[in-house]
XYZ file of C-alpha atoms in Angstrom:
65
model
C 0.000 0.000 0.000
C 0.695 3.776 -0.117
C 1.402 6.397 2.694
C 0.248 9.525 2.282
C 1.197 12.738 3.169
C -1.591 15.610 3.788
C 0.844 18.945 3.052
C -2.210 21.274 3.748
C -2.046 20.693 6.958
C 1.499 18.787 7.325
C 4.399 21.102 8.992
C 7.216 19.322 6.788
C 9.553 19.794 10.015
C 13.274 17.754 9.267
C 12.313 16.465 13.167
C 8.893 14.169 11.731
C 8.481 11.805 13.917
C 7.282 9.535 11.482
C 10.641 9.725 9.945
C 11.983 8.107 13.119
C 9.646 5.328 13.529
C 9.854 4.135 10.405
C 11.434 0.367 10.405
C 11.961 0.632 6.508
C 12.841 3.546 5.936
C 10.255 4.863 4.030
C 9.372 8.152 5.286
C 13.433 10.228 4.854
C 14.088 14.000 4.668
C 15.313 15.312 1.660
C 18.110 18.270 2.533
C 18.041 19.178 -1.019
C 14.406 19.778 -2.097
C 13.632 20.513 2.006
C 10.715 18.493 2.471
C 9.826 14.604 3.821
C 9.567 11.956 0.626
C 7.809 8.722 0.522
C 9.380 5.995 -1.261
C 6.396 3.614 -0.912
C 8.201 0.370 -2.703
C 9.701 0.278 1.108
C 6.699 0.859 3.098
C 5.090 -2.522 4.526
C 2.141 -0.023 5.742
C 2.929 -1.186 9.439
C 1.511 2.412 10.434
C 4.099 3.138 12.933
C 4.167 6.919 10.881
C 0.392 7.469 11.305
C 0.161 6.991 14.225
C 2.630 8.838 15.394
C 1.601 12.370 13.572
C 0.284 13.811 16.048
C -2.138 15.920 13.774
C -3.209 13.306 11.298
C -1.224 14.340 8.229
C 0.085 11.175 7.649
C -2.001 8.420 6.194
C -1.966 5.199 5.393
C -3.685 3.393 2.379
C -5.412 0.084 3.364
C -6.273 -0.661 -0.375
C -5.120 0.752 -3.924
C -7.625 2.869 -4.436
């Protein structure tokens, strides 16, 4: 499946938590473009990122749709 990212409402802060609870790897800060990136072929949607926002911002996909 897919994590999402909600930027509307998503602070992009290098300190995500999300980034730091991810077993895989997933979630990563990019220095260069200065945002988070998702490279989903790692996630194993475990959730650890979800629910650890702490606003909601991060989702993840139960099915491909």
């Amino acid at each position: 499946m897919a994590v999402l990212i909600n930027f509307k409402i998503c602070d992009n802060a290098k300190e995500c938590g999300g980034i730091d609870v991810c077993p895989t790897g997933a979630l990563s800060w990019n220095d260069v473009d200065s945002k988070i990136e998702i490279d989903n072929d790692k996630c194993i949607s475990c959730g650890a990122c979800e629910a650890e926002c702490p606003i909601g911002a991060i989702m993840v996909a139960h099915s491909d749709e």
